[in-house]
């Protein structure tokens, strides 16, 4: 082949390639950690909506509850200079990524969709970096739930606990009847989930806020924190010996299958019950954790967009952001996920009793000043403080550490920079 022929053929191939690239350019690569049964069903709905809009969905799923592994994968990609189009990050860590200068401005989608007037301020502020939207909110999860198998409860002759004495009474009866009282998994974030729920239940919303949001040293080391650890320590006695290493959804499965009576977990657990075809009120019960009926720890999932050069990818990001806030997505995703829509204007008709309770309790606690960000789920403190607190709680759960020593260590963790 002569040179100009080679050039011509290379040129033709390149032209072909670039036109093929143009066809496939409307693609979003989305890093997320929604891999359990209920989670996968939920994210599949977003994929469906995007593909109906002509955008190819490139799935970048990293298994691991609460996203610890996903964060590691994300860091590696950003450091390598090839961030995904979008990633599931939330809370104060959106600001941390914003400071790195890697997040994309999606104001165009937010302005067109009137996000400022639709979203509660606490949500819209979290989605913005330096006044510009960089992330789209997906849902609101409530963390302070207790999931219960009513059949196990009945066989044990126990009733749904609303206070800590009632909880330990129910746990004793469940254990005596030959079941595992508390289904628990093995990662630090799961221990932290139980810890913050106990803190809320033992000390109330004001105490929770002073200790786990404002990080007040006197509150972190005071008598209510000691009582929180004492209560957490007592719960340890109702967890089976195989908990270490267990994933949260396998702990939920123990409640679903009637092996265990109760689980402390946010309402992504409901996604597992729903995916297994179970009905609330009949096959499972959702109850605010003991002592927390009048308060609410929230966990808002969101998808942040990363700076990308390709104009088609930038357009696809706006399409993704618009899709996430659409009433269609907000309804179908949250029905599967166990959470509630972040938009207040979605009809309640298709939502079950647990979701309705979550909606009502969120509104009531917001009015009462008892709506609190979840420390365990990245809403309340920096990722550095959160990590240090996880270490303390985990150590407490898996050693003979005293409540006093744990409270002191927690106050030290709160100072992590
Ligand atoms: C996330 C949920 C997720 C859960 C388990 C939470 O931190 O907000 O979306 O289902 O972790 O991975």
Short mmCIF file of C-alpha atoms and ligand atoms in Angstrom, two decimals:
data_model
loop_
_atom_site.label_atom_id
_atom_site.label_comp_id
_atom_site.label_asym_id
_atom_site.label_seq_id
_atom_site.Cartn_x
_atom_site.Cartn_y
_atom_site.Cartn_z
CA UNK A 1 0.00 0.00 0.00
CA UNK A 2 1.32 3.45 -0.93
CA UNK A 3 1.85 6.06 1.76
CA UNK A 4 -1.07 8.23 0.76
CA UNK A 5 -3.24 5.12 0.64
CA UNK A 6 -2.12 4.25 4.14
CA UNK A 7 -2.84 7.79 5.27
CA UNK A 8 -6.19 7.63 3.52
CA UNK A 9 -7.09 4.31 5.12
CA UNK A 10 -5.88 5.45 8.54
CA UNK A 11 -7.88 8.63 8.05
CA UNK A 12 -10.96 6.63 7.05
CA UNK A 13 -10.63 4.38 10.10
CA UNK A 14 -10.11 7.35 12.36
CA UNK A 15 -13.12 9.11 10.89
CA UNK A 16 -15.12 5.94 11.40
CA UNK A 17 -13.87 5.61 14.92
CA UNK A 18 -14.65 9.17 15.79
CA UNK A 19 -18.14 8.91 14.35
CA UNK A 20 -18.61 5.68 16.34
CA UNK A 21 -17.29 7.52 19.36
CA UNK A 22 -19.81 10.27 18.75
CA UNK A 23 -22.60 7.71 18.74
CA UNK A 24 -21.41 6.24 22.02
CA UNK A 25 -20.26 9.48 23.57
CA UNK A 26 -23.54 9.97 25.40
CA UNK A 27 -22.38 7.67 28.14
CA UNK A 28 -22.21 7.98 31.88
CA UNK A 29 -19.87 5.93 33.97
CA UNK A 30 -21.38 5.87 37.45
CA UNK A 31 -19.44 4.71 40.49
CA UNK A 32 -21.76 3.39 43.21
CA UNK A 33 -21.99 0.74 45.92
CA UNK A 34 -25.56 -0.37 45.46
CA UNK A 35 -24.94 -4.08 45.06
CA UNK A 36 -27.29 -5.89 47.47
CA UNK A 37 -30.61 -7.29 46.22
CA UNK A 38 -32.73 -4.23 46.99
CA UNK A 39 -29.98 -1.79 46.03
CA UNK A 40 -29.30 -3.42 42.66
CA UNK A 41 -33.00 -3.33 41.81
CA UNK A 42 -33.10 0.36 42.67
CA UNK A 43 -30.08 1.39 40.62
CA UNK A 44 -31.35 -0.69 37.68
CA UNK A 45 -34.27 1.77 37.52
CA UNK A 46 -31.89 4.69 37.03
CA UNK A 47 -30.05 2.80 34.33
CA UNK A 48 -33.38 2.13 32.57
CA UNK A 49 -34.37 5.80 32.68
CA UNK A 50 -30.98 6.90 31.33
CA UNK A 51 -31.02 4.39 28.51
CA UNK A 52 -34.53 5.53 27.54
CA UNK A 53 -32.98 8.99 27.16
CA UNK A 54 -30.33 7.56 24.81
CA UNK A 55 -27.49 7.65 27.34
CA UNK A 56 -25.40 4.52 27.78
CA UNK A 57 -24.92 3.45 31.40
CA UNK A 58 -21.47 2.17 32.24
CA UNK A 59 -21.78 0.51 35.61
CA UNK A 60 -18.89 0.98 38.04
CA UNK A 61 -20.23 -0.91 41.05
CA UNK A 62 -17.91 -1.47 44.01
CA UNK A 63 -19.38 -3.84 46.60
CA UNK A 64 -19.08 -2.92 50.26
CA UNK A 65 -21.79 -1.44 52.50
CA UNK A 66 -21.76 2.29 53.20
CA UNK A 67 -19.21 2.85 50.46
CA UNK A 68 -15.81 2.44 52.09
CA UNK A 69 -14.45 0.38 49.19
CA UNK A 70 -16.11 2.68 46.66
CA UNK A 71 -14.32 5.69 48.15
CA UNK A 72 -10.97 3.93 47.80
CA UNK A 73 -11.74 3.09 44.15
CA UNK A 74 -12.82 6.67 43.49
CA UNK A 75 -9.63 8.12 44.96
CA UNK A 76 -7.55 5.83 42.76
CA UNK A 77 -9.39 6.95 39.62
CA UNK A 78 -9.21 10.64 40.44
CA UNK A 79 -5.49 10.42 41.26
CA UNK A 80 -4.93 8.62 37.96
CA UNK A 81 -6.60 11.58 36.21
CA UNK A 82 -9.57 9.58 34.93
CA UNK A 83 -12.50 10.17 37.24
CA UNK A 84 -15.81 8.49 36.46
CA UNK A 85 -18.55 10.76 35.08
CA UNK A 86 -20.43 10.55 38.35
CA UNK A 87 -20.08 8.95 41.77
CA UNK A 88 -22.21 8.20 44.80
CA UNK A 89 -20.78 10.56 47.39
CA UNK A 90 -22.62 12.53 50.03
CA UNK A 91 -22.67 14.92 52.95
CA UNK A 92 -19.57 16.85 53.99
CA UNK A 93 -17.40 14.73 51.69
CA UNK A 94 -18.97 16.56 48.73
CA UNK A 95 -17.22 19.67 50.09
CA UNK A 96 -13.98 17.72 50.48
CA UNK A 97 -14.10 16.63 46.82
CA UNK A 98 -15.10 20.17 45.82
CA UNK A 99 -11.94 21.50 47.47
CA UNK A 100 -9.91 19.16 45.26
CA UNK A 101 -11.31 21.08 42.27
CA UNK A 102 -12.62 17.96 40.55
CA UNK A 103 -16.40 18.40 40.72
CA UNK A 104 -18.49 19.68 37.81
CA UNK A 105 -21.01 22.51 37.90
CA UNK A 106 -24.53 21.27 37.17
CA UNK A 107 -26.36 24.55 37.81
CA UNK A 108 -27.96 24.31 34.35
CA UNK A 109 -29.93 21.20 35.41
CA UNK A 110 -30.74 22.66 38.83
CA UNK A 111 -32.01 25.97 37.45
CA UNK A 112 -34.15 24.28 34.79
CA UNK A 113 -35.53 21.90 37.42
CA UNK A 114 -36.09 24.65 40.03
CA UNK A 115 -34.12 22.67 42.62
CA UNK A 116 -33.68 25.69 44.90
CA UNK A 117 -37.39 26.02 45.46
CA UNK A 118 -38.07 22.26 45.52
CA UNK A 119 -35.43 21.11 47.98
CA UNK A 120 -35.24 21.75 51.72
CA UNK A 121 -32.31 24.11 52.43
CA UNK A 122 -30.40 21.45 54.39
CA UNK A 123 -30.41 19.31 51.25
CA UNK A 124 -29.66 21.96 48.63
CA UNK A 125 -26.78 23.38 50.68
CA UNK A 126 -25.16 19.95 50.88
CA UNK A 127 -25.45 19.51 47.09
CA UNK A 128 -23.62 22.80 46.41
CA UNK A 129 -19.96 23.66 46.47
CA UNK A 130 -19.22 27.39 46.73
CA UNK A 131 -22.80 28.18 45.81
CA UNK A 132 -22.97 25.93 42.72
CA UNK A 133 -24.72 22.60 42.42
CA UNK A 134 -22.23 19.76 41.97
CA UNK A 135 -24.43 16.82 43.06
CA UNK A 136 -28.00 15.62 42.66
CA UNK A 137 -29.90 14.29 45.68
CA UNK A 138 -31.39 10.83 45.35
CA UNK A 139 -33.35 10.12 48.52
CA UNK A 140 -33.65 10.39 52.28
CA UNK A 141 -32.87 7.32 54.37
CA UNK A 142 -33.81 7.18 58.05
CA UNK A 143 -31.12 5.48 60.11
CA UNK A 144 -32.73 5.05 63.56
CA UNK A 145 -34.87 2.02 62.78
CA UNK A 146 -35.26 -1.38 64.39
CA UNK A 147 -36.32 -4.16 61.97
CA UNK A 148 -38.27 -6.98 63.52
CA UNK A 149 -39.52 -10.42 62.54
CA UNK A 150 -43.03 -10.51 64.09
CA UNK A 151 -43.20 -14.32 63.96
CA UNK A 152 -40.04 -14.61 66.06
CA UNK A 153 -41.37 -11.97 68.44
CA UNK A 154 -44.63 -13.90 68.82
CA UNK A 155 -42.91 -17.25 69.38
CA UNK A 156 -40.76 -15.61 72.04
CA UNK A 157 -43.76 -13.99 73.74
CA UNK A 158 -42.14 -10.58 73.36
CA UNK A 159 -43.52 -7.23 72.22
CA UNK A 160 -42.13 -4.42 70.07
CA UNK A 161 -39.80 -2.48 72.38
CA UNK A 162 -40.10 1.28 72.67
CA UNK A 163 -37.66 1.80 75.57
CA UNK A 164 -34.26 0.27 76.39
CA UNK A 165 -35.59 -1.84 79.30
CA UNK A 166 -38.29 -3.18 76.94
CA UNK A 167 -35.64 -3.85 74.32
CA UNK A 168 -33.50 -5.94 76.68
CA UNK A 169 -36.59 -7.75 77.91
CA UNK A 170 -37.55 -8.64 74.31
CA UNK A 171 -33.95 -9.63 73.51
CA UNK A 172 -33.84 -11.96 76.55
CA UNK A 173 -37.09 -13.63 75.53
CA UNK A 174 -35.98 -14.04 71.90
CA UNK A 175 -32.69 -15.58 73.01
CA UNK A 176 -34.46 -17.92 75.43
CA UNK A 177 -36.78 -19.05 72.64
CA UNK A 178 -33.68 -20.20 70.70
CA UNK A 179 -33.26 -17.35 68.20
CA UNK A 180 -30.49 -14.83 67.70
CA UNK A 181 -31.81 -11.65 69.31
CA UNK A 182 -29.80 -9.07 67.33
CA UNK A 183 -28.67 -9.64 63.75
CA UNK A 184 -25.47 -7.68 63.26
CA UNK A 185 -22.75 -7.62 60.66
CA UNK A 186 -19.04 -7.15 60.88
CA UNK A 187 -17.92 -3.85 59.40
CA UNK A 188 -17.06 -0.76 61.48
CA UNK A 189 -19.83 1.26 59.81
CA UNK A 190 -22.40 -1.26 61.03
CA UNK A 191 -21.13 -0.93 64.61
CA UNK A 192 -21.22 2.86 64.21
CA UNK A 193 -24.81 2.65 62.97
CA UNK A 194 -25.88 0.87 66.16
CA UNK A 195 -23.76 3.20 68.29
CA UNK A 196 -25.29 6.43 66.98
CA UNK A 197 -28.81 4.98 67.25
CA UNK A 198 -28.15 4.03 70.87
CA UNK A 199 -26.73 7.52 71.51
CA UNK A 200 -29.92 9.06 70.12
CA UNK A 201 -32.12 6.69 72.10
CA UNK A 202 -30.25 7.03 75.38
CA UNK A 203 -29.48 10.74 75.29
CA UNK A 204 -32.03 12.29 72.92
CA UNK A 205 -31.52 14.60 69.96
CA UNK A 206 -29.86 17.45 71.89
CA UNK A 207 -27.25 15.14 73.34
CA UNK A 208 -26.72 13.52 69.92
CA UNK A 209 -26.21 16.91 68.33
CA UNK A 210 -23.78 18.17 70.96
CA UNK A 211 -21.76 14.96 70.91
CA UNK A 212 -21.80 13.70 67.33
CA UNK A 213 -22.40 16.86 65.30
CA UNK A 214 -20.86 19.70 67.32
CA UNK A 215 -18.25 17.36 68.84
CA UNK A 216 -18.40 19.06 72.23
CA UNK A 217 -15.63 17.48 74.38
CA UNK A 218 -17.58 17.66 77.66
CA UNK A 219 -20.59 15.92 76.10
CA UNK A 220 -18.39 13.31 74.43
CA UNK A 221 -16.89 12.32 77.77
CA UNK A 222 -19.88 12.99 80.03
CA UNK A 223 -22.21 10.61 81.88
CA UNK A 224 -24.71 10.27 79.00
CA UNK A 225 -21.96 9.07 76.67
CA UNK A 226 -20.85 6.57 79.32
CA UNK A 227 -24.46 5.36 79.53
CA UNK A 228 -24.54 5.10 75.73
CA UNK A 229 -21.48 2.84 75.74
CA UNK A 230 -22.87 0.84 78.66
CA UNK A 231 -26.03 0.20 76.63
CA UNK A 232 -24.05 -0.63 73.50
CA UNK A 233 -21.91 -3.00 75.56
CA UNK A 234 -25.03 -4.78 76.77
CA UNK A 235 -26.26 -5.20 73.17
CA UNK A 236 -23.02 -7.09 72.36
CA UNK A 237 -24.32 -9.97 74.45
CA UNK A 238 -27.20 -10.54 72.04
CA UNK A 239 -25.15 -10.73 68.84
CA UNK A 240 -24.06 -14.17 67.56
CA UNK A 241 -20.42 -15.17 67.32
CA UNK A 242 -20.46 -15.30 63.51
CA UNK A 243 -21.14 -11.57 63.11
CA UNK A 244 -17.53 -10.57 62.31
CA UNK A 245 -17.15 -10.12 58.56
CA UNK A 246 -20.86 -10.48 57.87
CA UNK A 247 -22.42 -8.04 55.37
CA UNK A 248 -25.37 -5.94 56.50
CA UNK A 249 -27.76 -7.51 53.99
CA UNK A 250 -26.90 -11.00 55.26
CA UNK A 251 -27.80 -9.79 58.75
CA UNK A 252 -31.10 -8.51 57.31
CA UNK A 253 -31.60 -11.92 55.68
CA UNK A 254 -31.38 -13.49 59.14
CA UNK A 255 -34.36 -11.39 60.21
CA UNK A 256 -36.18 -12.14 56.94
CA UNK A 257 -35.64 -15.89 57.37
CA UNK A 258 -36.63 -15.95 61.03
CA UNK A 259 -33.18 -16.86 62.29
CA UNK A 260 -32.91 -13.61 64.19
CA UNK A 261 -35.46 -11.35 65.83
CA UNK A 262 -34.21 -7.79 65.33
CA UNK A 263 -31.70 -5.64 63.47
CA UNK A 264 -30.64 -2.02 63.98
CA UNK A 265 -30.23 -0.62 60.49
CA UNK A 266 -31.26 2.25 58.23
CA UNK A 267 -34.17 1.72 55.89
CA UNK A 268 -32.05 0.39 53.03
CA UNK A 269 -32.79 -2.82 55.00
CA UNK A 270 -36.40 -2.42 53.90
CA UNK A 271 -35.17 -2.70 50.30
CA UNK A 272 -34.07 -6.24 51.18
CA UNK A 273 -37.44 -7.16 52.71
CA UNK A 274 -39.22 -5.70 49.68
CA UNK A 275 -36.94 -7.48 47.21
CA UNK A 276 -37.76 -10.74 49.05
CA UNK A 277 -41.48 -10.05 48.51
CA UNK A 278 -42.17 -9.30 52.19
CA UNK A 279 -44.91 -6.95 53.42
CA UNK A 280 -44.50 -4.44 56.25
CA UNK A 281 -46.86 -4.99 59.18
CA UNK A 282 -47.27 -8.62 58.19
CA UNK A 283 -43.91 -10.27 57.41
CA UNK A 284 -41.74 -7.65 59.07
CA UNK A 285 -42.08 -4.62 61.32
CA UNK A 286 -40.27 -1.31 61.24
CA UNK A 287 -40.13 0.53 64.55
CA UNK A 288 -38.13 3.58 65.56
CA UNK A 289 -35.27 2.26 67.71
CA UNK A 290 -35.98 2.40 71.47
CA UNK A 291 -36.26 5.95 72.75
CA UNK A 292 -36.03 7.52 69.27
CA UNK A 293 -39.67 7.75 68.14
CA UNK A 294 -39.63 11.54 68.25
CA UNK A 295 -36.30 12.02 66.52
CA UNK A 296 -34.84 11.18 63.15
CA UNK A 297 -31.30 10.58 61.94
CA UNK A 298 -31.12 11.28 58.22
CA UNK A 299 -28.83 9.98 55.52
CA UNK A 300 -29.19 11.55 52.09
CA UNK A 301 -27.72 9.72 49.12
CA UNK A 302 -26.48 11.81 46.23
CA UNK A 303 -24.63 11.50 42.97
CA UNK A 304 -21.84 14.02 42.42
CA UNK A 305 -20.56 14.87 38.95
CA UNK A 306 -16.87 14.99 38.09
CA UNK A 307 -15.20 17.39 35.66
CA UNK A 308 -15.02 15.75 32.24
CA UNK A 309 -13.72 17.28 29.00
CA UNK A 310 -15.99 15.73 26.39
CA UNK A 311 -18.99 18.04 25.73
CA UNK A 312 -21.22 15.00 25.13
CA UNK A 313 -20.30 13.64 28.55
CA UNK A 314 -21.01 17.04 30.08
CA UNK A 315 -24.45 16.97 28.46
CA UNK A 316 -24.98 13.42 29.70
CA UNK A 317 -24.19 14.62 33.25
CA UNK A 318 -26.97 17.18 33.04
CA UNK A 319 -29.30 14.48 31.71
CA UNK A 320 -28.34 12.26 34.67
CA UNK A 321 -28.85 15.05 37.20
CA UNK A 322 -32.24 15.91 35.68
CA UNK A 323 -33.27 12.24 35.68
CA UNK A 324 -32.33 11.84 39.37
CA UNK A 325 -34.56 14.73 40.39
CA UNK A 326 -37.44 13.68 38.10
CA UNK A 327 -40.67 12.63 39.86
CA UNK A 328 -40.59 9.37 37.87
CA UNK A 329 -37.19 8.37 39.25
CA UNK A 330 -37.82 9.67 42.76
CA UNK A 331 -40.87 7.43 43.04
CA UNK A 332 -39.63 4.18 41.50
CA UNK A 333 -36.12 4.31 42.99
CA UNK A 334 -37.31 4.99 46.52
CA UNK A 335 -40.05 2.35 46.36
CA UNK A 336 -37.28 -0.18 45.78
CA UNK A 337 -34.60 1.35 47.98
CA UNK A 338 -36.57 1.66 51.22
CA UNK A 339 -35.93 5.39 51.43
CA UNK A 340 -38.29 8.31 50.77
CA UNK A 341 -38.14 10.87 47.93
CA UNK A 342 -36.11 13.99 48.53
CA UNK A 343 -38.78 16.00 46.67
CA UNK A 344 -41.79 16.78 48.82
CA UNK A 345 -44.22 16.74 45.88
CA UNK A 346 -44.19 13.00 45.07
CA UNK A 347 -47.59 11.32 45.68
CA UNK A 348 -47.56 9.05 48.74
CA UNK A 349 -50.03 6.56 47.29
CA UNK A 350 -47.59 3.81 46.31
CA UNK A 351 -45.45 4.05 49.47
CA UNK A 352 -45.86 1.54 52.31
CA UNK A 353 -46.51 2.20 56.00
CA UNK A 354 -42.79 2.38 56.93
CA UNK A 355 -42.16 5.03 54.26
CA UNK A 356 -45.22 7.03 55.33
CA UNK A 357 -44.03 6.87 58.94
CA UNK A 358 -40.61 8.07 57.80
CA UNK A 359 -42.16 11.00 55.86
CA UNK A 360 -44.33 12.03 58.82
CA UNK A 361 -41.57 11.63 61.39
CA UNK A 362 -39.12 13.60 59.27
CA UNK A 363 -41.56 16.51 59.02
CA UNK A 364 -42.40 16.34 62.73
CA UNK A 365 -38.78 16.10 63.86
CA UNK A 366 -37.79 18.93 61.57
CA UNK A 367 -40.41 21.12 63.28
CA UNK A 368 -39.41 19.93 66.74
CA UNK A 369 -35.69 20.45 66.14
CA UNK A 370 -34.91 16.74 66.52
CA UNK A 371 -33.85 16.03 62.93
CA UNK A 372 -30.17 15.07 63.04
CA UNK A 373 -27.53 14.15 60.46
CA UNK A 374 -26.19 10.60 60.68
CA UNK A 375 -22.57 10.39 61.83
CA UNK A 376 -22.23 6.77 60.69
CA UNK A 377 -23.47 7.61 57.18
CA UNK A 378 -21.31 10.56 56.34
CA UNK A 379 -23.75 13.38 57.09
CA UNK A 380 -22.41 14.93 60.27
CA UNK A 381 -18.64 15.18 60.43
CA UNK A 382 -15.57 15.20 58.17
CA UNK A 383 -14.45 11.86 56.76
CA UNK A 384 -11.33 12.03 58.97
CA UNK A 385 -13.34 12.41 62.20
CA UNK A 386 -15.82 9.79 61.04
CA UNK A 387 -13.04 7.29 60.37
CA UNK A 388 -11.45 7.92 63.77
CA UNK A 389 -14.82 7.51 65.51
CA UNK A 390 -15.45 4.25 63.64
CA UNK A 391 -12.13 2.94 65.00
CA UNK A 392 -13.14 3.71 68.58
CA UNK A 393 -16.61 2.20 68.31
CA UNK A 394 -15.26 -0.91 66.60
CA UNK A 395 -12.58 -1.36 69.21
CA UNK A 396 -15.21 -1.05 71.91
CA UNK A 397 -17.42 -3.62 70.19
CA UNK A 398 -14.62 -6.15 69.78
CA UNK A 399 -12.60 -5.84 72.98
CA UNK A 400 -13.03 -5.37 76.70
CA UNK A 401 -12.58 -1.62 76.46
CA UNK A 402 -14.50 0.17 79.24
CA UNK A 403 -17.21 2.73 78.54
CA UNK A 404 -15.05 5.39 80.22
CA UNK A 405 -12.06 4.61 78.02
CA UNK A 406 -14.26 4.56 74.91
CA UNK A 407 -15.74 7.97 75.72
CA UNK A 408 -12.25 9.44 76.25
CA UNK A 409 -11.05 7.90 72.98
CA UNK A 410 -14.11 9.26 71.16
CA UNK A 411 -13.36 12.80 72.34
CA UNK A 412 -9.81 12.37 71.06
CA UNK A 413 -11.11 11.03 67.71
CA UNK A 414 -13.31 14.12 67.40
CA UNK A 415 -10.15 16.24 67.20
CA UNK A 416 -8.80 14.40 64.14
CA UNK A 417 -7.85 16.80 61.34
C1 LIG B 1 -26.11 4.37 51.92
C2 LIG B 1 -27.21 3.52 51.36
C3 LIG B 1 -26.72 2.09 51.25
C4 LIG B 1 -26.16 1.62 52.59
C5 LIG B 1 -25.59 0.21 52.54
C6 LIG B 1 -25.62 3.80 53.23
O1 LIG B 1 -24.56 4.59 53.73
O2 LIG B 1 -26.58 5.68 52.13
O3 LIG B 1 -27.62 3.98 50.09
O4 LIG B 1 -27.77 1.28 50.83
O5 LIG B 1 -25.15 2.48 53.03
O6 LIG B 1 -24.57 0.14 51.61
#
